[in-house]
XYZ file of C-alpha atoms in Angstrom:
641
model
C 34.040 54.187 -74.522
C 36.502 56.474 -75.577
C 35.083 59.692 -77.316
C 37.577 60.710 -80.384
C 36.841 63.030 -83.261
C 34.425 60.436 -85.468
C 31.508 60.587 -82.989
C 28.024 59.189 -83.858
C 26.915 62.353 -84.505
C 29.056 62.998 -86.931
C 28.738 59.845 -88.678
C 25.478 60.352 -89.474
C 26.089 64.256 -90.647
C 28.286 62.825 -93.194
C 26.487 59.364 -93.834
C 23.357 61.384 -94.438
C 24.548 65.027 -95.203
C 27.203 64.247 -97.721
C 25.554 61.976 -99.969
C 22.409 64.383 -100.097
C 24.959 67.257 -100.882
C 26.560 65.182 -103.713
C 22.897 64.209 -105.411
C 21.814 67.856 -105.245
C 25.006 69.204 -106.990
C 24.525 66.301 -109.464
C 21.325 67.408 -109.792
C 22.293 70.843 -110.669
C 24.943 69.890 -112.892
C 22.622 67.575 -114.841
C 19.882 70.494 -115.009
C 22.630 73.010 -116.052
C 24.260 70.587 -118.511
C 21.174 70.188 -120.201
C 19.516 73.655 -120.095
C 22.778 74.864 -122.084
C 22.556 71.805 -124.754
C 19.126 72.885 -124.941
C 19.769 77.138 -125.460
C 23.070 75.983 -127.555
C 20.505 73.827 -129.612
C 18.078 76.654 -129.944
C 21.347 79.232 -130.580
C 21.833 77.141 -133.715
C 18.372 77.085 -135.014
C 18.298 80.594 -134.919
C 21.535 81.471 -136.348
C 20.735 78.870 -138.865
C 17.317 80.118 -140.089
C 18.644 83.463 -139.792
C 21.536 82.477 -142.279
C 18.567 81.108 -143.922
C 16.664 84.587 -144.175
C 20.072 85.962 -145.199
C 20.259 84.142 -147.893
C 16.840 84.040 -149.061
C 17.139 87.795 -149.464
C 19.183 86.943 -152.459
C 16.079 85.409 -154.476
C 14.643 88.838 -154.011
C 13.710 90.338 -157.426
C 15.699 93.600 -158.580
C 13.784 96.988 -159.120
C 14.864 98.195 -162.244
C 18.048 100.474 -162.498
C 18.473 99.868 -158.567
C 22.180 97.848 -157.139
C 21.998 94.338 -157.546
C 21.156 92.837 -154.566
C 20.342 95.770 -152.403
C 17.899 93.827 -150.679
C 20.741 92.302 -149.261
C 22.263 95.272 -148.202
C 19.390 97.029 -146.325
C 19.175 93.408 -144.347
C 22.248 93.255 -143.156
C 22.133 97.000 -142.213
C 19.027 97.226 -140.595
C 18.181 97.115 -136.982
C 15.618 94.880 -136.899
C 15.277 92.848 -133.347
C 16.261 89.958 -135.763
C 19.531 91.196 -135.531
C 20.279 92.379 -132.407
C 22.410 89.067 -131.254
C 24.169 89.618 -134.466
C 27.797 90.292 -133.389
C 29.070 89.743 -137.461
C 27.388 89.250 -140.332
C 29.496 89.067 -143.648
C 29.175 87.963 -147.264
C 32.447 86.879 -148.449
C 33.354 86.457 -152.249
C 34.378 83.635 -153.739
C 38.159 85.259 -153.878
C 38.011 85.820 -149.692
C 36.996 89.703 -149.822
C 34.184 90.848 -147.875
C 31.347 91.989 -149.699
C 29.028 93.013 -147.587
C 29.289 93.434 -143.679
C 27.521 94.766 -141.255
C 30.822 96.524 -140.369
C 30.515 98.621 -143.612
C 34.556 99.306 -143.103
C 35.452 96.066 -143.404
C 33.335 95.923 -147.546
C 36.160 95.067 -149.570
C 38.895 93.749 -147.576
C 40.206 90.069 -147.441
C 39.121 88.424 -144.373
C 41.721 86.702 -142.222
C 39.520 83.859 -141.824
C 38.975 83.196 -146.045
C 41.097 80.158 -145.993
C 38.525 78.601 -143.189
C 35.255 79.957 -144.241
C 36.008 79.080 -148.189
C 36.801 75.445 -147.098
C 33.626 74.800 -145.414
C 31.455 72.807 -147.739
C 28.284 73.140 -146.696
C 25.927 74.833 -144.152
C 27.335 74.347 -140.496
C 26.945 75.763 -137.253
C 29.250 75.566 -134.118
C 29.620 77.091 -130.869
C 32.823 79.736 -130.261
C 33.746 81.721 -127.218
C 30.812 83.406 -126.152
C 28.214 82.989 -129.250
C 27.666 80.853 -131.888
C 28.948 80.500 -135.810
C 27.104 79.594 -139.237
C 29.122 79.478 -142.004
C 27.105 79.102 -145.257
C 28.064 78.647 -148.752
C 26.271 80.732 -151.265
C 25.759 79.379 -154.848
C 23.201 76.981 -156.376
C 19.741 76.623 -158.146
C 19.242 80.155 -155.805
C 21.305 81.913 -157.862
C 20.775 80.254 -161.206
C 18.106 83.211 -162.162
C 20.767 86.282 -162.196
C 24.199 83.993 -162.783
C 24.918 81.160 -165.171
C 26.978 79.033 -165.374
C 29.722 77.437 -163.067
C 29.863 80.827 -161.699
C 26.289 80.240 -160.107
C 27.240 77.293 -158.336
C 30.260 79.000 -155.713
C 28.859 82.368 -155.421
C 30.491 83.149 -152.172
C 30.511 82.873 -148.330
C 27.665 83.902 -145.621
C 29.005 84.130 -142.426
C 26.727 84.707 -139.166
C 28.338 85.238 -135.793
C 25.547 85.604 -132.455
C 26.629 86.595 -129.389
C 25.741 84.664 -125.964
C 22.084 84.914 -125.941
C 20.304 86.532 -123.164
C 18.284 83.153 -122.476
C 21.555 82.134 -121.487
C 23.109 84.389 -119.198
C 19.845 84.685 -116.900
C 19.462 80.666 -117.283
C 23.389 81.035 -115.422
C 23.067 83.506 -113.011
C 19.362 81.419 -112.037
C 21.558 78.040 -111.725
C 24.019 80.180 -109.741
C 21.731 81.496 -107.513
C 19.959 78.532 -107.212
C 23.541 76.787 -106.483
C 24.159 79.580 -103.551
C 20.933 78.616 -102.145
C 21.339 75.309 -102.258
C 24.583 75.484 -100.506
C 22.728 77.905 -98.234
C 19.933 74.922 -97.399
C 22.626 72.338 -97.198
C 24.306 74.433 -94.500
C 21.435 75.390 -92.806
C 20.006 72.252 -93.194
C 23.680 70.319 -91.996
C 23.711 72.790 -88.787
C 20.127 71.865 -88.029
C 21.015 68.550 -88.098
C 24.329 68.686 -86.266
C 22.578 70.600 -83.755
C 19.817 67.688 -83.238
C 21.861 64.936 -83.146
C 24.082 66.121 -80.706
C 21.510 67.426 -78.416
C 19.342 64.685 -79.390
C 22.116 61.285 -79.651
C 25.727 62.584 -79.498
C 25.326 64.152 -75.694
C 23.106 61.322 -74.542
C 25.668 58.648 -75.850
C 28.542 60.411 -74.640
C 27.385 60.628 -71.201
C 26.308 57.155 -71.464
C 29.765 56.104 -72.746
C 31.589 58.473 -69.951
C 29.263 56.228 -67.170
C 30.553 52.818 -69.179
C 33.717 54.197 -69.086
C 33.832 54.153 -65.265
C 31.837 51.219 -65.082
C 35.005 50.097 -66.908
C 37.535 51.204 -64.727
C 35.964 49.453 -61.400
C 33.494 51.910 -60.329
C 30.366 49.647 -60.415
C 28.539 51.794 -58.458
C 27.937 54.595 -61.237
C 24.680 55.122 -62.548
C 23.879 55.994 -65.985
C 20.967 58.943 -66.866
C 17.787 56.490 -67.870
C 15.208 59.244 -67.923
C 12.987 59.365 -71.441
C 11.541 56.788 -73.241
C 13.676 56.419 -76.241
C 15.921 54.182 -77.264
C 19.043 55.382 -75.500
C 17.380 55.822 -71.892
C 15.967 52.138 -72.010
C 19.564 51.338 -73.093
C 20.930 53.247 -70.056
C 17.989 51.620 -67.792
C 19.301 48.294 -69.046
C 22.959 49.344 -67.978
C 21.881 50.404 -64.598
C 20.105 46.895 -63.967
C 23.418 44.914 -65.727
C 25.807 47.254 -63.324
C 23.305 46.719 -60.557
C 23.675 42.621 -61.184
C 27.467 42.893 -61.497
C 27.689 44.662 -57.923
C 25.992 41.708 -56.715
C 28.155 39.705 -58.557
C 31.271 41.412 -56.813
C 29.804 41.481 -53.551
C 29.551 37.828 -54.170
C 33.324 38.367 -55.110
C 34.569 39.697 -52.587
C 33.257 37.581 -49.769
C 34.244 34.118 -51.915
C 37.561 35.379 -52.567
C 37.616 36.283 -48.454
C 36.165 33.177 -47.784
C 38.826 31.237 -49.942
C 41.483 33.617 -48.016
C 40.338 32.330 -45.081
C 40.185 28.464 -45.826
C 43.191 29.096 -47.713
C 45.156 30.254 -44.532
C 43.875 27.521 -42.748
C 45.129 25.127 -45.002
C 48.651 26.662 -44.803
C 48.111 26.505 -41.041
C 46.913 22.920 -41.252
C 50.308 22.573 -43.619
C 52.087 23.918 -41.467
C 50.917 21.997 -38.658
C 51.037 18.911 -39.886
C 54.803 19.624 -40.584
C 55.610 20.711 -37.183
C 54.034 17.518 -36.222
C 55.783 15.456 -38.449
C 58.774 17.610 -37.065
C 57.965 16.348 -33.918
C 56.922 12.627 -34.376
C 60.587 12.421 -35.973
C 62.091 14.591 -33.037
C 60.279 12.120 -30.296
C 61.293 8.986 -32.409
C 64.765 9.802 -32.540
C 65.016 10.508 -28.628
C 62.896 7.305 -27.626
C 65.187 5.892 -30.202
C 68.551 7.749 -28.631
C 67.352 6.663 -25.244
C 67.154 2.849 -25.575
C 70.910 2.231 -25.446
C 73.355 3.718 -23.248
C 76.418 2.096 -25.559
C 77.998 4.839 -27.245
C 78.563 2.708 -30.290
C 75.619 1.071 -30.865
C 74.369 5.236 -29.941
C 76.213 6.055 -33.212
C 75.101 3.338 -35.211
C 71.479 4.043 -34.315
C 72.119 7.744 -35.428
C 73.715 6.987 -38.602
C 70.528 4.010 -39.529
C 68.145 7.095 -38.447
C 69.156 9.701 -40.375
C 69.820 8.148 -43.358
C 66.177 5.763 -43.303
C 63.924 8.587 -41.837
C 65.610 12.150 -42.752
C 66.508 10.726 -45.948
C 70.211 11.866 -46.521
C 72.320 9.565 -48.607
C 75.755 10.670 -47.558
C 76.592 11.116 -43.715
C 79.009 10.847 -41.487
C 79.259 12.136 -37.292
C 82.380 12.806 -35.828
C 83.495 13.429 -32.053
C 86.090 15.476 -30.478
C 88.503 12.600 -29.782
C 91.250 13.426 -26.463
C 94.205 15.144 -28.819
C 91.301 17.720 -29.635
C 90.508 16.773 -33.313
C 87.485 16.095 -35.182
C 86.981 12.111 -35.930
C 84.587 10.287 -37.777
C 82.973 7.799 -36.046
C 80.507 6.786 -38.778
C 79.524 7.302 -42.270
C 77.394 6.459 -44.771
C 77.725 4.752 -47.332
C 79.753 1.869 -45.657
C 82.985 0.742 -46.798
C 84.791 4.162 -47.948
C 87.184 4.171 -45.600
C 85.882 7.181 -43.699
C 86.003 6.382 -40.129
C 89.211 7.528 -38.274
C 89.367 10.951 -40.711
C 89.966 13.553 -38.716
C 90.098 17.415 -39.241
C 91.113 20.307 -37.174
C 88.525 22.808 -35.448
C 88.584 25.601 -37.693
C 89.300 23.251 -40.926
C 86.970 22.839 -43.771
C 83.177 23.471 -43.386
C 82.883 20.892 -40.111
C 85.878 22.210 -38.357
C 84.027 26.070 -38.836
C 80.988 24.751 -37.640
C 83.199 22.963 -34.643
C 84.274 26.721 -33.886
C 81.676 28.656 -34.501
C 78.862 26.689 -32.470
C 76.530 26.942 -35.847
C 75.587 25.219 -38.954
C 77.885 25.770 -41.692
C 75.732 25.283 -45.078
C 77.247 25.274 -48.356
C 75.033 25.405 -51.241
C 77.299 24.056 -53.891
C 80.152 21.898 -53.074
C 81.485 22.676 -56.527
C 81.868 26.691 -55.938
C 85.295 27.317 -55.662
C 85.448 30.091 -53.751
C 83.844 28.850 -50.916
C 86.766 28.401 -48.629
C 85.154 25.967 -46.390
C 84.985 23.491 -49.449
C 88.509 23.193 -50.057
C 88.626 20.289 -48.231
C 86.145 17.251 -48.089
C 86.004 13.655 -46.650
C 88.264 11.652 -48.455
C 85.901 8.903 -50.141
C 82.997 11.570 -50.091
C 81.052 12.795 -53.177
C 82.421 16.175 -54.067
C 79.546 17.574 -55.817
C 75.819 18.737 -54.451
C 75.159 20.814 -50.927
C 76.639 20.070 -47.389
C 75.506 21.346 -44.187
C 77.117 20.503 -41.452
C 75.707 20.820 -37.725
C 78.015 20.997 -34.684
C 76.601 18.563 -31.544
C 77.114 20.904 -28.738
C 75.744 20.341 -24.742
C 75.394 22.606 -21.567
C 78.380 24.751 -24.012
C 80.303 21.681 -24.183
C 81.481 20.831 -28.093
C 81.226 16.945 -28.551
C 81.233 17.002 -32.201
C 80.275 17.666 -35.570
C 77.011 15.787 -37.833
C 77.225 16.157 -41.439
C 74.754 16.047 -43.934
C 75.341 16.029 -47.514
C 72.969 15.193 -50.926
C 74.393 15.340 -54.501
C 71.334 18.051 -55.395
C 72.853 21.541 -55.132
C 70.850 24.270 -52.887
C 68.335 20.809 -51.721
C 68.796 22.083 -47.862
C 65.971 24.353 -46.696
C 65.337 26.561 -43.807
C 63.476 24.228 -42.075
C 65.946 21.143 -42.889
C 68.473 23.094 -41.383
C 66.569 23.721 -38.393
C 65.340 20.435 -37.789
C 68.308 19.059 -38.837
C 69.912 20.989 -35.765
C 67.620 19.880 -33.120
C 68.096 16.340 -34.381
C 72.028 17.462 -33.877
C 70.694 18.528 -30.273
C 69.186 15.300 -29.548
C 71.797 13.080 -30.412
C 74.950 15.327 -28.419
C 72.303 15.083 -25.355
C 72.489 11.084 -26.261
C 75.841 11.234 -26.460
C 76.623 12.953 -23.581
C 74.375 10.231 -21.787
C 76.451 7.699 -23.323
C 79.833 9.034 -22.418
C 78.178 9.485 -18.670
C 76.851 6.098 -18.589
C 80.482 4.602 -19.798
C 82.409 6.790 -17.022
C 78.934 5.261 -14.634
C 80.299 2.045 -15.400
C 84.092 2.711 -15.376
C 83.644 3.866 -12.013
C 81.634 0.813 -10.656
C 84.101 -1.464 -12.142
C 87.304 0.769 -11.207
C 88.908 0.834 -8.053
C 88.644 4.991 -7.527
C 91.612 5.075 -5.618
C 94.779 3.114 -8.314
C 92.406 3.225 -11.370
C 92.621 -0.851 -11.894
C 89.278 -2.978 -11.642
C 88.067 -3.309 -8.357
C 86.909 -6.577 -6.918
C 83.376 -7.135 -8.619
C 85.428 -6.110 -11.627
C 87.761 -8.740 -11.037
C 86.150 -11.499 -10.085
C 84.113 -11.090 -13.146
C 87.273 -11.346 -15.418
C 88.271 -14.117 -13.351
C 85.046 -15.619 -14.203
C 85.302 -15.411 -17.918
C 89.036 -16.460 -17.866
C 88.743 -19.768 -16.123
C 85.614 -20.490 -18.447
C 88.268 -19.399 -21.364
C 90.386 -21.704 -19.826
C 88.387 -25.037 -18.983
C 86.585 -24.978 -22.839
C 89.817 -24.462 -24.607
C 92.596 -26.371 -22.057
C 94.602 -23.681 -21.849
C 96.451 -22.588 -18.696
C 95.665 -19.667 -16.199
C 97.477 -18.494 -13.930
C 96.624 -15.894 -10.853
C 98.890 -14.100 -8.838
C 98.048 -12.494 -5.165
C 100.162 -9.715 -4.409
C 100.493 -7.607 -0.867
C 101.972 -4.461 0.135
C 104.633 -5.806 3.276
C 103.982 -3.738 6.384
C 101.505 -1.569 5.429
C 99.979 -1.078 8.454
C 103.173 0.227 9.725
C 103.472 2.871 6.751
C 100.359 3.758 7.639
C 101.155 4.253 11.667
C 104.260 6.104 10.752
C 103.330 8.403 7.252
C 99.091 8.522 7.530
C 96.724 7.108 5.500
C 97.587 9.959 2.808
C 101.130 8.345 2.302
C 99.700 4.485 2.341
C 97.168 5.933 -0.548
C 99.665 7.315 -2.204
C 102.049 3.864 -1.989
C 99.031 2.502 -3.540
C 98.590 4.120 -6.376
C 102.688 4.340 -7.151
C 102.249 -0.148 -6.514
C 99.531 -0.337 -9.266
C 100.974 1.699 -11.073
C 104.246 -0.214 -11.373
C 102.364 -3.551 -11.338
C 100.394 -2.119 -14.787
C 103.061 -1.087 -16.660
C 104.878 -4.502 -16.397
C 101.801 -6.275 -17.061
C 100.798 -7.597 -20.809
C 97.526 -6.807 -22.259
C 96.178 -9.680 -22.004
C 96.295 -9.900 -18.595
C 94.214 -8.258 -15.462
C 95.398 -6.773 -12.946
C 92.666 -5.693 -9.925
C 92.508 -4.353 -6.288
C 91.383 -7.642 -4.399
C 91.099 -5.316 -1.170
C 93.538 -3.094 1.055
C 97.049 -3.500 0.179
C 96.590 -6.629 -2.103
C 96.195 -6.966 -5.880
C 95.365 -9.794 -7.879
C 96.837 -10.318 -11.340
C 95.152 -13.057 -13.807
C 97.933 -14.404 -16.684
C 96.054 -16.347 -19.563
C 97.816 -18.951 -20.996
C 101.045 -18.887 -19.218
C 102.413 -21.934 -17.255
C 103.488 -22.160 -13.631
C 107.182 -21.383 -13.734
C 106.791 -18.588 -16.187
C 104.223 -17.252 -13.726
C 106.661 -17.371 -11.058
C 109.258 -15.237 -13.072
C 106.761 -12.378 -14.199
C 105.591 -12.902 -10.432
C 109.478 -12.472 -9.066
C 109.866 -10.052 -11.858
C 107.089 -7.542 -10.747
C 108.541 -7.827 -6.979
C 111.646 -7.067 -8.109
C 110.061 -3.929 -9.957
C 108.512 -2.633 -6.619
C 111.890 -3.092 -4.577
C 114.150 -0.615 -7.154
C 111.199 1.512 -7.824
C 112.616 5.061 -7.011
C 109.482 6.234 -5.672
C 108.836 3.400 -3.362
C 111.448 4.675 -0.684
C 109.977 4.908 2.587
C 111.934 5.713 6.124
C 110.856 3.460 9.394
C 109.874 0.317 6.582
C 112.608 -2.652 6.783
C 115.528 -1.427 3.895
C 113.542 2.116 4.087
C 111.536 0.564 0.838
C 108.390 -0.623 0.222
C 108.012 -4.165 -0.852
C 105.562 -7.057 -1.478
C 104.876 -10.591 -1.393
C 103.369 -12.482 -3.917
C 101.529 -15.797 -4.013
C 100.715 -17.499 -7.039
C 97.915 -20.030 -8.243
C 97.904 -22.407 -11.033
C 95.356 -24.066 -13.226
C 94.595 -26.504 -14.187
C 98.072 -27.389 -11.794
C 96.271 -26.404 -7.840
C 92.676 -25.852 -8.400
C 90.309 -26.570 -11.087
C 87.349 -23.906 -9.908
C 87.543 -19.908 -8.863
C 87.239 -20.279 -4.954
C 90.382 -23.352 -5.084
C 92.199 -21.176 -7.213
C 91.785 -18.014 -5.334
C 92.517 -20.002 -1.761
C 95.374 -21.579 -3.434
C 97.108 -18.234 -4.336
C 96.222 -17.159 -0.950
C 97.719 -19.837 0.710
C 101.305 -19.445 -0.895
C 100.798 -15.296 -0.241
C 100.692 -16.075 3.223
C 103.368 -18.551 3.334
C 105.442 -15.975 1.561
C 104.483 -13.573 4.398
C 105.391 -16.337 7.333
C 108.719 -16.853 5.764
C 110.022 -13.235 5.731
C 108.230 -11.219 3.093
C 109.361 -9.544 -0.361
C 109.345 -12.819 -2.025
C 107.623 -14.950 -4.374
C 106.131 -18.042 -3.170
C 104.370 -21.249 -5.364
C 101.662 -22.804 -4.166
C 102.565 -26.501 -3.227
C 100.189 -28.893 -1.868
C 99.530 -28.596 1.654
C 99.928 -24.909 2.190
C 96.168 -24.654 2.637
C 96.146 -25.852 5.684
C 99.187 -24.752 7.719
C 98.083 -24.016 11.205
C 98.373 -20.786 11.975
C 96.137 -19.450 8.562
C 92.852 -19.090 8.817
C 91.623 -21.486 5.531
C 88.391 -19.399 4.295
C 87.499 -19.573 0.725
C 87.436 -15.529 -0.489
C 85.598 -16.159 -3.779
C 83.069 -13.703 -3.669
C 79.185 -13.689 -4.509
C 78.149 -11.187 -7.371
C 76.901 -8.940 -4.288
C 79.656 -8.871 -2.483
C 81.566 -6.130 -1.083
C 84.580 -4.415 -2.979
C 86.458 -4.355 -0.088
C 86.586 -7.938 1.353
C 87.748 -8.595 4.419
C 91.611 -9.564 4.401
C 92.703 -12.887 4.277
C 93.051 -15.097 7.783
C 96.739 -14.422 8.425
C 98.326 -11.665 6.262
C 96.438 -8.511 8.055
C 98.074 -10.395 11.336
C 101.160 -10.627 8.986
């Protein structure tokens, strides 16, 4: 409680003080008022029955031979205690000359005063400065004995002027003095009582409003003084046992609000936890999910469904580092804009940065112009809200780029971004698995040495081909072609140079070939190459055609081989025409390979009925199981060849 200038103490001086100050100065006034009506009353009694006396004096009878009316004279001269408050007493003629006076100067001049005195009409008294004034007419049935007439009837003036009485003056300076000493008592009396209230009730309160103060302020261990047994120390006894309850109280306070601290950390623990494990659960879905397929498409597809269904993120797209070093989008979502096959630069637009800086790139607001990286968007792509993009990086290794994009601006948080970039982690890891398990598969179904399908690889294709072939009637042709006198290139340049003759033979044997068809490394020095839907004789020319290729290849010439050139001989196999299953077919081809061999080599040869069982040929059907080897043994007669 603040303590100002209007304290209790003071309250009560003036509530009580004042007022009793105002009565008794009331009271005096009210005494004075009256005493003075009361002396001015008397004042005019006496000046009136002295005007009275005056003028009785005129009634007086006359000694014989003395003045007239010398009664009159010795009155108003005498010195009688009657007349001591007589300032002026004057007889006035009816003309306004002064007859008699007490003044005796003054007998026979005009008074300056005629005009008021004569008008007066009858007997009157009135208070003047200091004193009091009867004016009397003289005149009347008291004059009738010595004047007749009209004359007796306006004889003249009596005028009587008393000074202040002496009643008076000692009633004022009493009321003064009794004034001073009242003032005295008040201000004795107002110090007395100043002085008990503040050591009695001002001090007390004030120290008991200096303890509530602090009270106030947060100290509620401050007591308050509660010793007596008046009213303010059972007040300050009650404080103490209120401040004593509200330290409880904030005891109480303090451990709740520590308590709810404590359960209120846990709860942003438990929060937090239960994010982390969300976090997780979506981390281990997406890998178990990542991991089921090995097929880099179906890989991508999965990725795209994923992150769009569980991360909720309408617009998305992933893009891999394709072979000419660009960014390419693989797949997006939404379907159907037209995205896939965009490609950017590394370094261009906010996934090209992130490409080439190994970090997220996040832009806020797609809309902010002078964001560089937003210059340039996905063509189809919403070009409003927030993108983040994530690179796909493994063991240092860039494979691409994952963007995420929602048409809310500033909607990506901290930990989106970071989750976002271990889900980026997970699926380069399954991407990297994928491109592994393709080149896994490439290599079990590629002849390591030319790069063309090896014989499981083959086989297979031959396979699907013939069962192409036999649902639709279409024709299939297969051609069986070998390197002439390899062994001898071998003998004469090493195995290095035969490799080498190889790879050149493939490679000329695979640029003349059509899409459509397969060619294969059957084993050794011979290659097999399967023509869909071509008949016999135009086998035969793309047949004489490829030998022809191998014979003016430039890089083919070898010294110590027949025309210092490496050749081959080619059989080939028709179907429905020779065989109607794999193993006829295959025998078929092999038959006229080795009659092209017999018969002098770097030719083409048809198979004709009854090659398959010339005499010096081994006949063995070279159809393989699925388990066989890749490299087969050679065909009965062309290893001899």
């Amino acid at each position: 409680m603040a303590l100002g200038s209007e304290t209790i103490g003071r309250k009560l001086l003036w509530s009580i003080g004042l007022p009793g100050l105002v009565v008794a100065l009331l009271g005096v006034w009210h005494f004075s008022r009256e005493t003075r009506q009361a002396v001015r009353e008397g004042t005019h009694l006496e000046a009136l029955a002295l005007a009275e006396f005056v003028s009785s004096t005129f009634t007086l009878p006359q000694a014989p031979g003395a003045a007239p009316h010398g009664a009159v004279a010795e009155v108003l001269t005498s010195d009688t205690r009657l007349f001591r408050s007589v300032e002026d007493l004057r007889v006035l003629t009816p003309d306004g000359r002064i007859r008699w006076s007490r003044r005796p100067a003054e007998q026979g001049h005009p008074h300056p005063e005629a005009a008021r005195l004569s008008a007066t009409g009858q007997e009157a008294a009135r208070t003047i400065d200091h004193g009091t004034e009867v004016v009397r007419p003289l005149g009347g049935p008291e004059c009738s004995g010595c004047h007749t007439g009209e004359a007796a009837q306006r004889m003249g003036v009596l005028q009587v002027r008393l000074g202040e009485p002496a009643l008076h003056r000692q009633l004022q300076t009493m009321f003064g003095d009794a004034l001073g000493a009242m003032v005295l008592f008040v201000g004795i009396l107002a110090l007395v009582t100043w002085l008990s209230l503040r050591f009695v009730l001002t001090r007390p309160l004030k120290r008991l409003s200096e303890v509530m103060g602090r009270a106030e302020s947060g100290d509620l261990l401050v007591r308050a003084d509660a010793r007596g047994t008046d009213e303010i120390a059972r007040l300050g006894a009650a404080f103490n046992q209120m401040l004593a309850r509200l330290t409880s109280m904030k005891v109480e306070e303090i451990d709740t609000h520590r308590d709810l601290e404590l359960v209120k950390e846990k709860l942003a623990l438990k929060d937090e936890l239960e994010e982390r494990l969300l976090e997780l659960s979506l981390l281990f879905d997406v890998a178990r999910s990542l991991n089921t397929t090995l097929e880099l498409d179906e890989l991508l597809s999965r990725i795209t469904r994923m992150v769009v269904e569980r991360l909720h993120i309408p617009d998305f797209s992933i893009m891999l580092l394709n072979e000419d070093g660009m960014l390419e989008v693989k797949h997006a979502w939404p379907k159907g804009r037209g995205l896939e096959g965009h490609t950017f630069a590394v370094g261009e637009g906010a996934c090209g940065r992130a490409a080439q800086t190994r970090k997220a790139v996040y832009l806020p607001d797609l809309t902010d112009s002078t964001s560089i990286f937003a210059r340039r968007g996905l063509r189809g792509g919403s070009e409003q809200g927030s993108l983040l993009a994530v690179p796909m990086v493994h063991a240092e290794t860039l494979l691409g780029v994952i963007n995420f994009q929602r048409p809310e601006t500033a909607c990506f948080s901290a930990e989106e971004i970071e989750l976002f970039t271990a889900v980026a982690d997970q699926a380069a890891t399954a991407v990297t698995n994928a491109r592994l398990h393709a080149e896994t598969v490439k290599l079990t179904l590629t002849d390591a040495l030319t790069g063309v399908p090896n014989r499981r690889h083959l086989f297979q294709r031959l396979d699907l081909e013939l069962a192409r072939a036999q649902r639709f009637g279409v024709p299939l042709a297969l051609l069986m072609v070998d390197v002439d006198h390899f062994k001898r290139l071998n003998d004469l340049a090493g195995h290095r140079a035969g490799d080498e003759t190889l790879r050149r033979v493939s490679d000329v044997l695979r640029t003349r070939a059509r899409k459509v068809d397969t060619l294969g490394r059957y084993g050794g020095e011979e290659f097999v190459l399967l023509l869909p839907q071509v008949s016999k004789a135009t086998a035969f020319e793309v047949a004489e055609t490829l030998r022809r290729a191998v014979a003016e290849s430039g890089g083919l010439g070898r010294p110590g081989l027949p025309g210092n050139h490496v050749t081959v001989s080619i059989g080939v196999a028709h179907f429905p025409t020779d065989a109607n299953s794999q193993e006829t077919l295959v025998d078929c081809a092999d038959s006229a390979l080795y009659c092209s061999k017999r018969t002098g080599r770097n030719r083409v040869t048809c198979f004709e009925a009854g090659m398959e069982m010339h005499p010096g040929r081994e006949r063995s059907i070279n159809a393989p199981p699925s388990d066989a080897p890749t490299t087969p043994p050679a065909p009965s007669g062309i290893a001899k060849a």
